[in-house]
Coordinates of C-alpha atoms and ligand atoms in Angstrom, one line a residue:
Chain A
M1 CA -0.1 -0.1 -0.2
L2 CA 3.0 2.3 0.7
E3 CA 5.3 1.5 -3.0
T4 CA 5.9 3.9 -4.6
E5 CA 8.3 4.5 -8.0
L6 CA 10.6 7.0 -8.8
A7 CA 11.8 6.6 -12.3
G8 CA 11.1 3.4 -12.9
V9 CA 13.1 2.9 -9.8
K10 CA 10.4 1.0 -6.9
L11 CA 10.3 1.2 -3.1
Q12 CA 8.9 -0.5 -1.1
N13 CA 7.4 2.7 1.2
P14 CA 8.4 6.3 0.1
T15 CA 10.5 7.5 3.1
V16 CA 13.5 8.5 1.8
L17 CA 17.0 9.6 4.0
A18 CA 17.8 13.0 3.1
S19 CA 21.6 13.8 1.8
G20 CA 23.9 14.9 4.3
I21 CA 21.8 13.0 7.5
L22 CA 24.3 9.8 8.8
G23 CA 25.1 8.9 5.2
V24 CA 28.9 9.7 5.8
T25 CA 29.2 5.6 5.7
G26 CA 28.1 2.8 4.2
A27 CA 27.1 1.3 6.9
S28 CA 25.1 3.5 8.2
L29 CA 23.3 3.8 5.5
V30 CA 22.6 0.3 5.7
R31 CA 21.3 0.3 9.1
V32 CA 19.1 2.9 7.8
A33 CA 17.5 0.8 5.6
T34 CA 17.6 -2.3 7.3
Q35 CA 17.1 -1.4 10.6
N36 CA 14.8 1.5 10.9
G37 CA 12.8 1.3 7.8
A38 CA 13.4 3.6 5.1
G39 CA 12.2 3.2 1.7
A40 CA 15.1 4.4 -0.1
V41 CA 18.5 6.1 1.5
T42 CA 21.1 9.3 0.2
A43 CA 25.1 9.3 0.8
K44 CA 26.2 12.0 1.8
S45 CA 27.3 14.4 -1.2
V46 CA 30.7 13.6 -3.0
S47 CA 32.9 15.9 -4.5
L48 CA 35.8 15.0 -6.6
K49 CA 38.4 16.0 -4.2
E50 CA 38.5 16.0 -0.6
R51 CA 36.5 18.4 1.5
K52 CA 37.4 18.6 5.0
G53 CA 33.9 21.3 5.5
H54 CA 33.7 24.6 8.3
P55 CA 35.4 24.2 11.3
T56 CA 32.9 23.6 14.6
P57 CA 30.4 24.6 15.2
V58 CA 29.0 23.2 12.1
L59 CA 25.3 22.4 13.0
I60 CA 23.0 23.8 15.9
T61 CA 19.6 23.8 17.3
Y62 CA 16.8 26.5 17.9
E63 CA 12.8 26.4 18.6
H64 CA 11.8 25.4 14.9
G65 CA 14.5 23.5 13.4
M66 CA 18.1 23.6 12.8
L67 CA 20.9 25.3 11.0
N68 CA 23.7 23.5 10.0
A69 CA 27.1 24.9 7.6
V70 CA 28.6 21.2 7.8
G71 CA 30.4 22.8 4.6
L72 CA 29.9 20.0 2.7
S73 CA 32.5 17.9 4.2
N74 CA 33.4 14.3 2.5
P75 CA 36.6 12.2 1.6
G76 CA 36.1 12.7 -2.2
I77 CA 35.0 10.0 -4.9
D78 CA 37.9 7.9 -4.7
E79 CA 37.8 7.0 -1.3
F80 CA 33.7 7.3 -1.5
I81 CA 33.5 4.4 -3.6
P82 CA 33.4 1.5 -0.9
E83 CA 31.1 3.7 0.7
I84 CA 28.4 3.1 -1.7
E85 CA 28.8 0.1 -2.8
Y86 CA 28.6 -1.2 0.5
A87 CA 25.7 0.4 0.7
V88 CA 24.4 -1.3 -2.1
K89 CA 25.6 -4.2 -1.4
N90 CA 23.9 -4.5 1.6
A91 CA 21.1 -1.8 1.6
G92 CA 18.6 -4.4 0.4
V93 CA 16.7 -0.7 -0.4
P94 CA 17.6 1.9 -3.3
V95 CA 20.7 3.3 -2.9
I96 CA 21.0 7.5 -4.3
A97 CA 24.0 8.7 -4.5
S98 CA 24.4 12.1 -4.3
I99 CA 27.1 14.6 -6.2
F100 CA 28.3 17.9 -6.4
G101 CA 31.1 20.1 -8.2
S102 CA 32.3 23.7 -8.4
K103 CA 32.5 24.0 -12.1
V104 CA 30.1 22.1 -14.7
T105 CA 32.9 20.0 -16.3
E106 CA 33.1 19.0 -12.6
F107 CA 30.0 17.0 -12.4
G108 CA 30.4 15.2 -16.0
E109 CA 33.8 13.7 -14.2
I110 CA 32.2 12.6 -10.6
A111 CA 28.9 11.1 -12.9
K112 CA 31.1 8.8 -14.4
R113 CA 32.9 7.3 -11.5
I114 CA 30.3 7.1 -9.3
S115 CA 28.1 5.3 -11.3
A116 CA 30.6 2.3 -11.4
A117 CA 29.4 2.0 -8.0
N118 CA 25.8 1.5 -9.4
P119 CA 23.8 3.5 -7.0
G120 CA 19.8 3.6 -7.8
I121 CA 19.8 6.2 -8.8
I122 CA 21.9 10.1 -8.8
E123 CA 21.4 13.1 -7.0
V124 CA 22.5 16.1 -8.2
N125 CA 23.6 18.6 -5.1
I126 CA 23.1 22.0 -7.2
A127 CA 22.9 23.8 -4.0
C128 CA 26.5 25.1 -4.1
P129 CA 29.0 27.8 -5.7
N130 CA 29.5 27.5 -8.6
V131 CA 33.1 29.2 -8.8
D132 CA 33.0 29.8 -12.9
D133 CA 30.8 31.9 -12.2
E134 CA 31.7 35.6 -11.3
F135 CA 29.2 36.0 -8.8
G136 CA 29.7 32.8 -7.0
R137 CA 25.8 31.7 -6.8
P138 CA 24.7 28.5 -6.7
F139 CA 23.9 26.4 -9.7
S140 CA 20.3 26.2 -8.3
Y141 CA 19.7 29.6 -9.2
D142 CA 20.0 29.7 -12.6
P143 CA 17.5 28.0 -15.4
G144 CA 20.3 27.7 -17.9
I145 CA 23.1 26.9 -15.9
A146 CA 20.9 24.3 -13.9
G147 CA 19.7 23.0 -16.9
V148 CA 23.8 22.7 -18.6
V149 CA 24.7 20.6 -15.1
T150 CA 21.8 18.3 -15.8
R151 CA 23.1 17.8 -19.3
I152 CA 26.6 16.9 -18.6
V153 CA 25.4 14.4 -15.5
K154 CA 23.2 13.2 -17.6
K155 CA 26.5 12.6 -20.9
N156 CA 28.1 10.4 -18.5
T157 CA 25.5 7.8 -17.0
K158 CA 22.9 6.4 -17.5
I159 CA 21.4 5.7 -14.0
P160 CA 18.4 7.7 -13.4
V161 CA 19.2 11.7 -12.7
F162 CA 17.2 13.3 -10.0
I163 CA 18.5 17.2 -10.0
K164 CA 18.3 18.7 -6.8
L165 CA 17.0 22.3 -6.0
S166 CA 16.9 25.2 -3.9
A167 CA 14.0 26.6 -2.5
N168 CA 15.8 30.2 -2.3
V169 CA 14.7 31.0 -5.9
T170 CA 11.9 33.1 -7.0
N171 CA 11.3 30.6 -9.9
I172 CA 11.4 26.8 -9.0
G173 CA 9.0 25.9 -11.8
E174 CA 10.9 27.6 -14.1
I175 CA 14.0 25.8 -13.0
A176 CA 12.5 22.7 -12.9
K177 CA 10.9 23.0 -16.5
S178 CA 14.9 23.7 -17.7
V179 CA 16.4 20.5 -15.9
Q180 CA 13.3 18.3 -17.0
E181 CA 14.1 19.8 -20.6
S182 CA 17.6 18.7 -20.2
G183 CA 17.2 15.1 -19.3
A184 CA 16.6 15.3 -15.7
D185 CA 14.2 12.0 -14.5
G186 CA 13.3 13.0 -11.3
I187 CA 13.7 16.5 -8.8
T188 CA 14.5 16.7 -5.4
A189 CA 13.2 19.7 -3.6
I190 CA 14.4 21.7 -1.4
N191 CA 17.3 22.1 0.1
T192 CA 18.0 24.1 3.1
V193 CA 16.6 27.4 3.1
G194 CA 18.3 30.8 4.0
P195 CA 20.8 30.7 5.1
G196 CA 20.1 32.2 8.1
M197 CA 21.7 33.3 11.5
A198 CA 22.1 32.8 15.4
I199 CA 23.7 34.6 17.5
N200 CA 24.4 33.7 21.5
I201 CA 23.9 37.3 23.4
E202 CA 25.7 36.1 26.1
A203 CA 28.9 35.3 23.7
R204 CA 27.8 38.1 22.0
K205 CA 29.0 36.2 18.5
P206 CA 26.7 34.0 15.7
I207 CA 27.6 30.6 17.4
L208 CA 28.1 28.7 14.0
S209 CA 31.6 29.5 13.1
N210 CA 30.8 30.0 9.6
K211 CA 28.4 32.4 11.1
S212 CA 25.4 31.3 8.3
G213 CA 23.9 28.0 7.7
G214 CA 21.3 26.5 5.9
M215 CA 17.8 26.3 8.1
S216 CA 16.0 22.7 7.7
G217 CA 13.3 20.7 9.9
P218 CA 9.5 22.2 11.0
G219 CA 10.4 25.5 10.5
I220 CA 10.8 25.5 6.6
K221 CA 8.4 22.7 5.6
P222 CA 5.4 25.6 4.4
I223 CA 8.4 26.7 2.2
A224 CA 9.1 22.9 0.3
I225 CA 5.4 22.0 0.0
K226 CA 4.9 25.3 -1.5
A227 CA 8.2 24.3 -3.7
V228 CA 6.8 21.1 -4.5
Y229 CA 2.9 22.3 -5.6
D230 CA 5.1 24.4 -7.8
I231 CA 7.2 22.5 -9.4
Y232 CA 4.7 19.3 -9.6
K233 CA 2.6 22.0 -11.6
S234 CA 5.7 22.5 -14.2
V235 CA 7.0 19.2 -15.0
K236 CA 6.0 15.0 -15.4
I237 CA 8.6 13.7 -13.6
P238 CA 8.9 12.2 -9.8
I239 CA 9.8 14.6 -6.6
I240 CA 11.5 13.4 -3.9
G241 CA 9.8 16.4 -1.4
T242 CA 11.7 16.9 1.2
G243 CA 11.6 19.6 4.0
G244 CA 10.7 19.4 7.6
I245 CA 8.7 16.0 7.0
S246 CA 8.7 14.9 10.6
T247 CA 5.1 12.7 10.8
G248 CA 3.3 10.8 8.5
R249 CA 0.9 13.7 8.5
D250 CA 3.4 15.7 6.8
A251 CA 4.8 12.7 4.3
I252 CA 1.1 13.3 3.1
E253 CA 1.0 16.5 2.7
I254 CA 4.3 16.9 0.5
I255 CA 3.0 13.7 -1.3
M256 CA -0.6 15.5 -1.8
A257 CA 1.4 18.5 -2.9
G258 CA 2.7 16.6 -6.1
A259 CA 5.9 14.3 -4.2
S260 CA 6.3 10.8 -5.1
A261 CA 8.5 9.8 -1.9
A262 CA 9.1 11.9 1.3
G263 CA 12.8 13.3 1.8
I264 CA 13.6 13.5 5.5
G265 CA 16.5 14.4 7.7
S266 CA 16.5 16.9 10.4
A267 CA 14.1 14.6 11.7
V268 CA 16.0 12.0 12.8
Y269 CA 16.2 14.2 15.2
Y270 CA 13.5 15.2 16.2
R271 CA 12.7 11.4 16.7
G272 CA 15.7 9.4 16.3
P273 CA 16.5 7.0 13.6
G274 CA 13.6 5.4 14.2
V275 CA 11.2 7.8 12.1
F276 CA 11.5 5.9 9.0
S277 CA 8.8 3.4 10.7
K278 CA 7.3 5.8 12.6
I279 CA 6.5 7.8 9.8
C280 CA 5.3 4.7 7.1
S281 CA 2.5 3.5 10.5
E282 CA 1.4 6.9 10.7
M283 CA 1.2 7.5 6.4
Q284 CA -0.8 3.5 6.9
E285 CA -3.2 5.1 10.0
F286 CA -4.1 8.0 7.5
M287 CA -4.8 6.2 4.7
D288 CA -7.1 3.6 6.6
K289 CA -9.3 5.9 8.0
E290 CA -9.6 8.4 4.9
G291 CA -10.1 5.5 2.3
F292 CA -6.5 5.6 0.6
S293 CA -5.1 2.5 -0.5
S294 CA -1.6 3.6 -3.0
I295 CA 0.7 6.7 -2.6
K296 CA -0.6 7.2 -6.5
E297 CA -4.1 8.3 -6.1
M298 CA -3.2 11.4 -3.0
R299 CA 0.1 12.0 -5.1
G300 CA -0.8 15.5 -6.3
I301 CA -4.4 15.5 -5.2
A302 CA -4.3 19.1 -3.9
H303 CA -4.4 20.3 -7.0
E304 CA -7.5 18.8 -7.9
K305 CA -10.0 22.0 -8.8
Chain B
M1 CA 14.8 19.7 23.5
K2 CA 16.2 22.5 25.6
N3 CA 19.6 21.7 26.4
D4 CA 20.5 21.1 23.0
E5 CA 21.1 25.0 22.2
F6 CA 24.2 26.7 23.8
T7 CA 24.5 27.7 27.4
V8 CA 27.2 29.8 28.4
L9 CA 28.5 30.6 31.2
R10 CA 31.3 32.2 33.7
I11 CA 34.2 29.7 34.8
S12 CA 33.7 29.5 38.7
E13 CA 36.7 28.0 39.4
T14 CA 40.0 26.2 37.9
V15 CA 42.0 23.6 39.1
S16 CA 45.3 22.6 37.7
E17 CA 45.1 19.0 37.5
S18 CA 49.0 18.5 35.7
P19 CA 51.0 20.8 33.5
D20 CA 49.1 20.0 31.1
V21 CA 45.5 19.7 32.5
K22 CA 43.0 21.9 34.2
S23 CA 39.4 21.0 35.4
F24 CA 37.0 24.1 34.9
I25 CA 34.3 24.6 37.2
F26 CA 30.4 25.9 36.4
D27 CA 27.9 26.6 39.1
Y28 CA 25.2 24.8 37.1
D29 CA 22.6 21.8 37.6
L30 CA 24.1 19.9 34.3
N31 CA 22.5 17.2 35.8
A32 CA 24.8 14.7 33.5
K33 CA 25.3 10.9 34.4
P34 CA 29.0 9.4 34.3
G35 CA 30.3 8.6 31.2
Q36 CA 28.1 11.3 29.0
F37 CA 29.8 14.7 27.2
V38 CA 29.5 18.2 26.4
M39 CA 30.0 20.0 23.2
L40 CA 32.2 22.5 24.7
W41 CA 31.9 25.8 22.7
L42 CA 35.1 28.8 23.1
P43 CA 33.8 31.3 21.2
G44 CA 35.7 32.6 17.7
V45 CA 37.5 29.8 18.6
G46 CA 35.7 25.9 18.1
E47 CA 33.7 23.6 19.6
K48 CA 35.2 19.3 20.8
P49 CA 33.1 17.3 22.4
I50 CA 34.6 17.0 26.6
S51 CA 32.9 14.3 29.2
V52 CA 31.8 15.6 31.9
S53 CA 34.1 14.7 35.0
G54 CA 32.3 15.6 37.9
C55 CA 28.7 17.1 38.6
K56 CA 27.1 17.5 41.9
E57 CA 23.6 19.2 42.8
G58 CA 24.5 23.0 41.5
K59 CA 27.4 22.1 39.8
F60 CA 29.7 20.4 37.6
Q61 CA 33.0 19.9 35.8
L62 CA 35.0 19.3 32.7
T63 CA 38.9 18.5 32.5
V64 CA 40.6 19.7 29.5
C65 CA 43.8 18.7 28.5
G66 CA 45.9 20.4 25.9
V67 CA 46.4 18.7 22.6
G68 CA 45.6 21.0 19.9
P69 CA 44.7 24.8 19.0
F70 CA 41.0 24.4 20.8
S71 CA 42.1 22.8 24.3
N72 CA 45.5 24.9 24.5
A73 CA 43.2 27.8 23.8
V74 CA 40.7 26.7 26.2
L75 CA 43.4 25.9 29.0
K76 CA 44.3 29.8 29.0
L77 CA 41.1 30.8 30.6
Q78 CA 40.4 32.2 34.4
K79 CA 37.9 32.7 36.9
G80 CA 35.5 35.0 35.2
D81 CA 35.7 34.0 31.8
K82 CA 33.3 32.5 29.6
L83 CA 32.4 28.8 27.6
G84 CA 29.8 27.8 25.8
F85 CA 28.2 24.1 26.1
R86 CA 25.1 22.0 25.1
G87 CA 24.6 18.9 26.2
P88 CA 24.6 16.6 28.1
F89 CA 24.8 13.7 25.9
G90 CA 25.0 10.4 24.9
T91 CA 24.9 7.0 26.9
S92 CA 25.9 6.7 30.0
Y93 CA 28.2 4.3 32.2
S94 CA 25.9 1.9 34.2
L95 CA 26.5 0.8 37.7
P96 CA 25.0 -3.2 38.3
K97 CA 22.3 -3.6 40.0
K98 CA 23.5 -5.5 42.5
N99 CA 25.6 -4.5 45.3
G100 CA 29.7 -5.2 44.8
A101 CA 32.7 -3.9 44.1
I102 CA 33.7 -1.4 41.2
A103 CA 36.5 -1.6 39.3
T104 CA 37.7 1.5 36.8
L105 CA 40.8 1.5 34.4
G106 CA 41.6 4.6 33.0
G107 CA 44.9 5.5 30.9
G108 CA 45.5 9.0 30.9
Y109 CA 43.4 11.5 30.5
G110 CA 40.6 8.4 30.2
S111 CA 40.5 8.9 33.7
C112 CA 37.9 12.1 33.2
P113 CA 34.8 10.5 33.1
L114 CA 35.7 7.8 35.4
A115 CA 36.6 9.6 38.9
F116 CA 32.9 11.7 38.1
L117 CA 31.6 7.5 38.0
A118 CA 33.5 6.7 41.0
E119 CA 32.2 9.6 43.2
V120 CA 28.4 8.3 41.6
A121 CA 29.6 4.6 42.9
I122 CA 30.5 6.0 46.3
A123 CA 27.6 7.7 47.0
A124 CA 25.6 4.7 45.7
G125 CA 27.7 2.8 48.6
R126 CA 29.7 0.8 46.0
T127 CA 33.5 0.1 47.1
V128 CA 35.1 1.4 44.1
Y129 CA 39.0 0.9 43.2
F130 CA 40.5 3.3 40.4
I131 CA 43.2 2.1 38.5
E132 CA 45.2 4.5 36.1
G133 CA 48.0 4.4 33.7
A134 CA 50.3 7.5 32.8
R135 CA 53.9 7.6 30.7
T136 CA 55.2 9.3 34.1
K137 CA 53.8 10.5 37.8
E138 CA 53.5 14.6 36.6
R139 CA 50.6 13.5 34.3
L140 CA 48.9 11.0 37.1
L141 CA 45.1 12.6 37.5
F142 CA 43.1 13.0 40.3
G143 CA 44.6 10.7 42.8
K144 CA 44.6 13.1 46.0
R145 CA 40.3 13.9 44.6
M146 CA 39.7 9.9 44.7
S147 CA 41.5 8.6 48.1
E148 CA 39.7 12.0 49.8
A149 CA 36.3 10.2 48.2
G150 CA 37.4 6.7 49.6
V151 CA 38.2 4.9 46.9
H152 CA 41.2 2.7 46.3
V153 CA 44.1 4.0 43.9
H154 CA 45.9 1.9 41.8
F155 CA 48.9 4.3 40.0
A156 CA 50.8 3.1 37.2
T157 CA 53.5 5.1 35.5
D158 CA 55.8 3.8 32.2
D159 CA 58.6 5.1 33.9
G160 CA 57.7 3.5 37.4
S161 CA 57.7 7.4 39.2
F162 CA 54.6 6.6 40.6
G163 CA 52.7 3.6 41.4
I164 CA 53.9 0.3 39.2
K165 CA 56.1 0.4 36.8
G166 CA 54.0 -0.7 33.6
Y167 CA 50.6 -1.2 32.6
A168 CA 47.5 -0.8 33.7
T169 CA 45.6 -3.2 32.6
D170 CA 48.3 -5.8 34.4
I171 CA 46.6 -4.3 38.1
L172 CA 43.7 -4.8 36.5
S173 CA 44.2 -8.2 35.4
N174 CA 45.3 -9.0 39.5
L175 CA 42.7 -7.2 41.1
L176 CA 40.5 -9.5 39.5
K177 CA 42.0 -12.7 41.0
E178 CA 42.0 -11.4 43.9
E179 CA 39.2 -9.2 44.4
K180 CA 35.3 -9.7 43.7
I181 CA 34.6 -7.4 41.5
S182 CA 31.1 -7.0 40.1
K183 CA 31.6 -4.8 36.9
V184 CA 35.0 -3.3 35.1
F185 CA 34.3 0.4 33.6
T186 CA 37.5 1.8 31.0
C187 CA 38.1 4.6 28.9
G188 CA 41.3 5.3 27.5
P189 CA 43.8 4.2 24.2
E190 CA 41.7 2.0 22.3
I191 CA 44.4 -0.8 23.1
M192 CA 44.2 -0.4 26.7
M193 CA 40.7 -1.1 26.1
K194 CA 40.4 -3.7 24.0
K195 CA 43.0 -5.9 26.4
A196 CA 41.0 -5.3 29.4
I197 CA 37.4 -6.1 27.9
G198 CA 39.8 -9.7 27.1
I199 CA 41.2 -9.4 30.3
C200 CA 37.2 -9.4 31.6
E201 CA 36.3 -11.5 29.1
E202 CA 38.2 -14.5 31.3
K203 CA 36.5 -13.8 34.6
K204 CA 33.3 -13.1 33.2
V205 CA 33.2 -10.1 34.3
P206 CA 30.8 -7.6 32.6
V207 CA 32.8 -4.8 31.0
E208 CA 31.4 -1.0 29.7
V209 CA 34.4 1.0 27.4
S210 CA 33.9 4.6 26.3
M211 CA 34.7 4.7 22.7
E212 CA 34.9 8.0 20.8
R213 CA 34.6 9.5 16.9
Y214 CA 35.3 12.9 15.0
M215 CA 32.2 14.0 16.5
K216 CA 30.9 17.4 15.0
C217 CA 27.0 17.8 15.7
G218 CA 26.7 16.1 19.4
I219 CA 23.2 15.0 18.8
G220 CA 23.2 12.0 15.5
V221 CA 22.7 14.3 13.1
C222 CA 26.1 14.6 10.8
G223 CA 27.0 11.1 10.9
Q224 CA 30.5 11.7 11.5
C225 CA 30.8 9.4 14.2
A226 CA 28.8 6.8 12.3
V227 CA 31.5 3.4 13.1
D228 CA 31.7 0.3 10.6
D229 CA 29.7 -2.0 10.5
L230 CA 27.1 -1.3 13.2
G231 CA 26.8 2.3 12.2
I232 CA 25.5 3.5 15.4
C233 CA 26.8 6.7 15.7
L234 CA 28.6 7.7 19.0
C235 CA 27.7 10.6 19.8
R236 CA 23.9 9.2 19.9
E237 CA 24.5 5.0 20.5
G238 CA 28.0 6.0 22.6
P239 CA 30.1 6.8 24.0
I240 CA 29.4 4.3 26.3
L241 CA 28.7 0.3 25.1
D242 CA 29.2 -2.8 27.1
G243 CA 32.4 -4.5 25.8
K244 CA 30.5 -7.8 23.6
T245 CA 29.2 -3.9 21.3
A246 CA 33.0 -2.7 21.4
M247 CA 34.3 -5.9 20.0
K248 CA 31.6 -5.8 16.9
I249 CA 32.7 -2.8 15.9
K250 CA 35.1 -3.3 12.9
E251 CA 37.1 0.3 13.7
F252 CA 37.5 -0.6 17.1
C253 CA 41.5 -0.7 17.1
A254 CA 41.7 -0.5 13.8
Y255 CA 41.4 2.8 12.5
H256 CA 38.8 5.7 12.4
R257 CA 37.6 8.5 10.1
D258 CA 38.5 12.7 10.1
A259 CA 36.6 15.4 9.6
S260 CA 36.3 14.5 5.8
G261 CA 34.8 11.3 6.8
K262 CA 38.6 10.2 5.0
I263 CA 39.5 6.5 6.7
I264 CA 42.8 6.6 8.7
K265 CA 45.1 3.6 9.9
Ligands
FMN1 C1 23.5 18.3 8.5 C2 23.3 18.7 7.7 C3 23.9 18.2 6.2 C4 23.2 18.2 4.9 N1 24.1 18.0 4.2 C5 23.8 17.9 2.5 C6 24.3 17.4 1.9 O1 25.4 17.2 1.8 N2 23.9 17.6 0.4 C7 22.3 17.6 -0.3 O2 22.3 18.0 -0.9 N3 22.2 18.4 1.3 C8 22.4 18.4 2.6 N4 21.2 18.7 3.5 C9 20.1 19.2 3.3 C10 18.9 17.9 3.5 O3 19.2 16.9 2.6 C11 17.8 18.3 3.4 O4 17.5 18.9 2.1 C12 17.2 20.0 4.0 O5 18.0 19.2 5.8 C13 15.8 19.6 4.1 O6 15.1 18.6 5.1 P1 15.0 18.4 6.4 O7 13.5 19.7 7.2 O8 13.9 17.0 6.2 O9 15.9 18.4 7.0 C14 22.0 18.6 4.7 C15 21.0 19.1 5.9 C16 21.2 19.0 7.1 C17 20.7 19.0 8.0

């Protein structure tokens, strides 16, 4: 009853571990899949070269969510391939590899290399600054550039490609259209929002060493719902709806906005790693009560006149 | 989850424990259990996990050893200076339900959570053997504090400048032969803890260890401290593990990951 599909990849349930939460190692992805009930798991974003990330503090919680400036730390693609291979071999659910680059050409190279580890889906994190662009703006802010990145990734792999979008734009529907036209098999939305800042008033300083950080968790859910709603209106390809999803009701909400699956990140903190199974049983309960028998029936239902 | 946000406090007292180790005492009800840690924040410098080395009603203490830029900056702080922390986080040591003597085995500044545990155990009416190993006499910690608490103290130094010359694990081994010990608690270098697990296994005495990895978030989100192949985050499901669980961790005593996630052997 909870089965869903992402560009031909079948999921037993629509809960998907979001990138950057727990997925630094293959073993942690396997645990979330085999013991915590996730329908698919996304690994931490990986780049061509190793990145140490920002100095600590890199993550703090506040009343309505969290701020993070982990800084896309990762050991680089060559060190990371064994982690993905381990997950693919042992998770028993689709494994989504997440990639990013600082130049357009890097995306193609990483996509080619990660394909050797045979993940079920390649997710492309384009919410990172483009060093080739004199303004250093993220790739995800411009429909043209997002399209160029999509094409180069598609050219370098046969694995389904999902482009992960940022909601820090005024035209997310347009960007979604551009990546669909460029061959994307799906969209993940949204990445963190803001960035935001928190200042400790006794210390009289911003808390994060990077000063600002991406916002996630319950506070950003309405932004994620609206983004998915707008994307669904603009494109036909499947969407992993992510951002503040913590309960079964939240997951249903984002599916009704148009998502085929629900990405879950910060809720691992609020409800523990068991959040995936909890959300599944809460969804089931709702569906029984409301007479739904499949995810498909609910997908995009909020758009009906 | 209020204690997950930073609290910034003024240091109410400092205690010099050894040439490069200092304890910082705060007037604050932390409500920590032995083995738990806080994420200590020195604004403008950084943040690191530090285990709680003592906690009573209205007061707690952290003991910092100068090992890098962060800890050395903290060591310069004085009474009245401000430090931030969030926590307490992680699992804690658990005293055996039945009465009986316990032993703690600490290597170097691994003794920090064990001193706290020893005080809690004494308050609960247990007999405590506190074993500590260090390179030299100057580096031994908490000797006076433990003796005053009514703990049996046993020291080992590499150079024989105090206590026995040799390994703290040898003291544990002998103690388990001579006394009835109901549980052993250890914290320190992994090679020492692994040896302790072996010694305890042979005598069928339960043992708990404290295992650490590079931590960033402290709350089980970022995944940096996940261990192979269990995939558990040590900030949330550790640092305190029973010996059997530790032995299931392939990287225990073998390798760890750095800030980027790269494996370091
Ligand atoms: C600690 C942390 C690290 C993250 N790292 C990444 C990352 O490496 N790549 C990525 O695409 N998104 C990353 N994200 C964003 C999440 O995947 C997700 O899009 C966002 O947090 C919103 O979902 P949530 O509210 O369920 O957390 C990270 C989020 C957090 C909290």
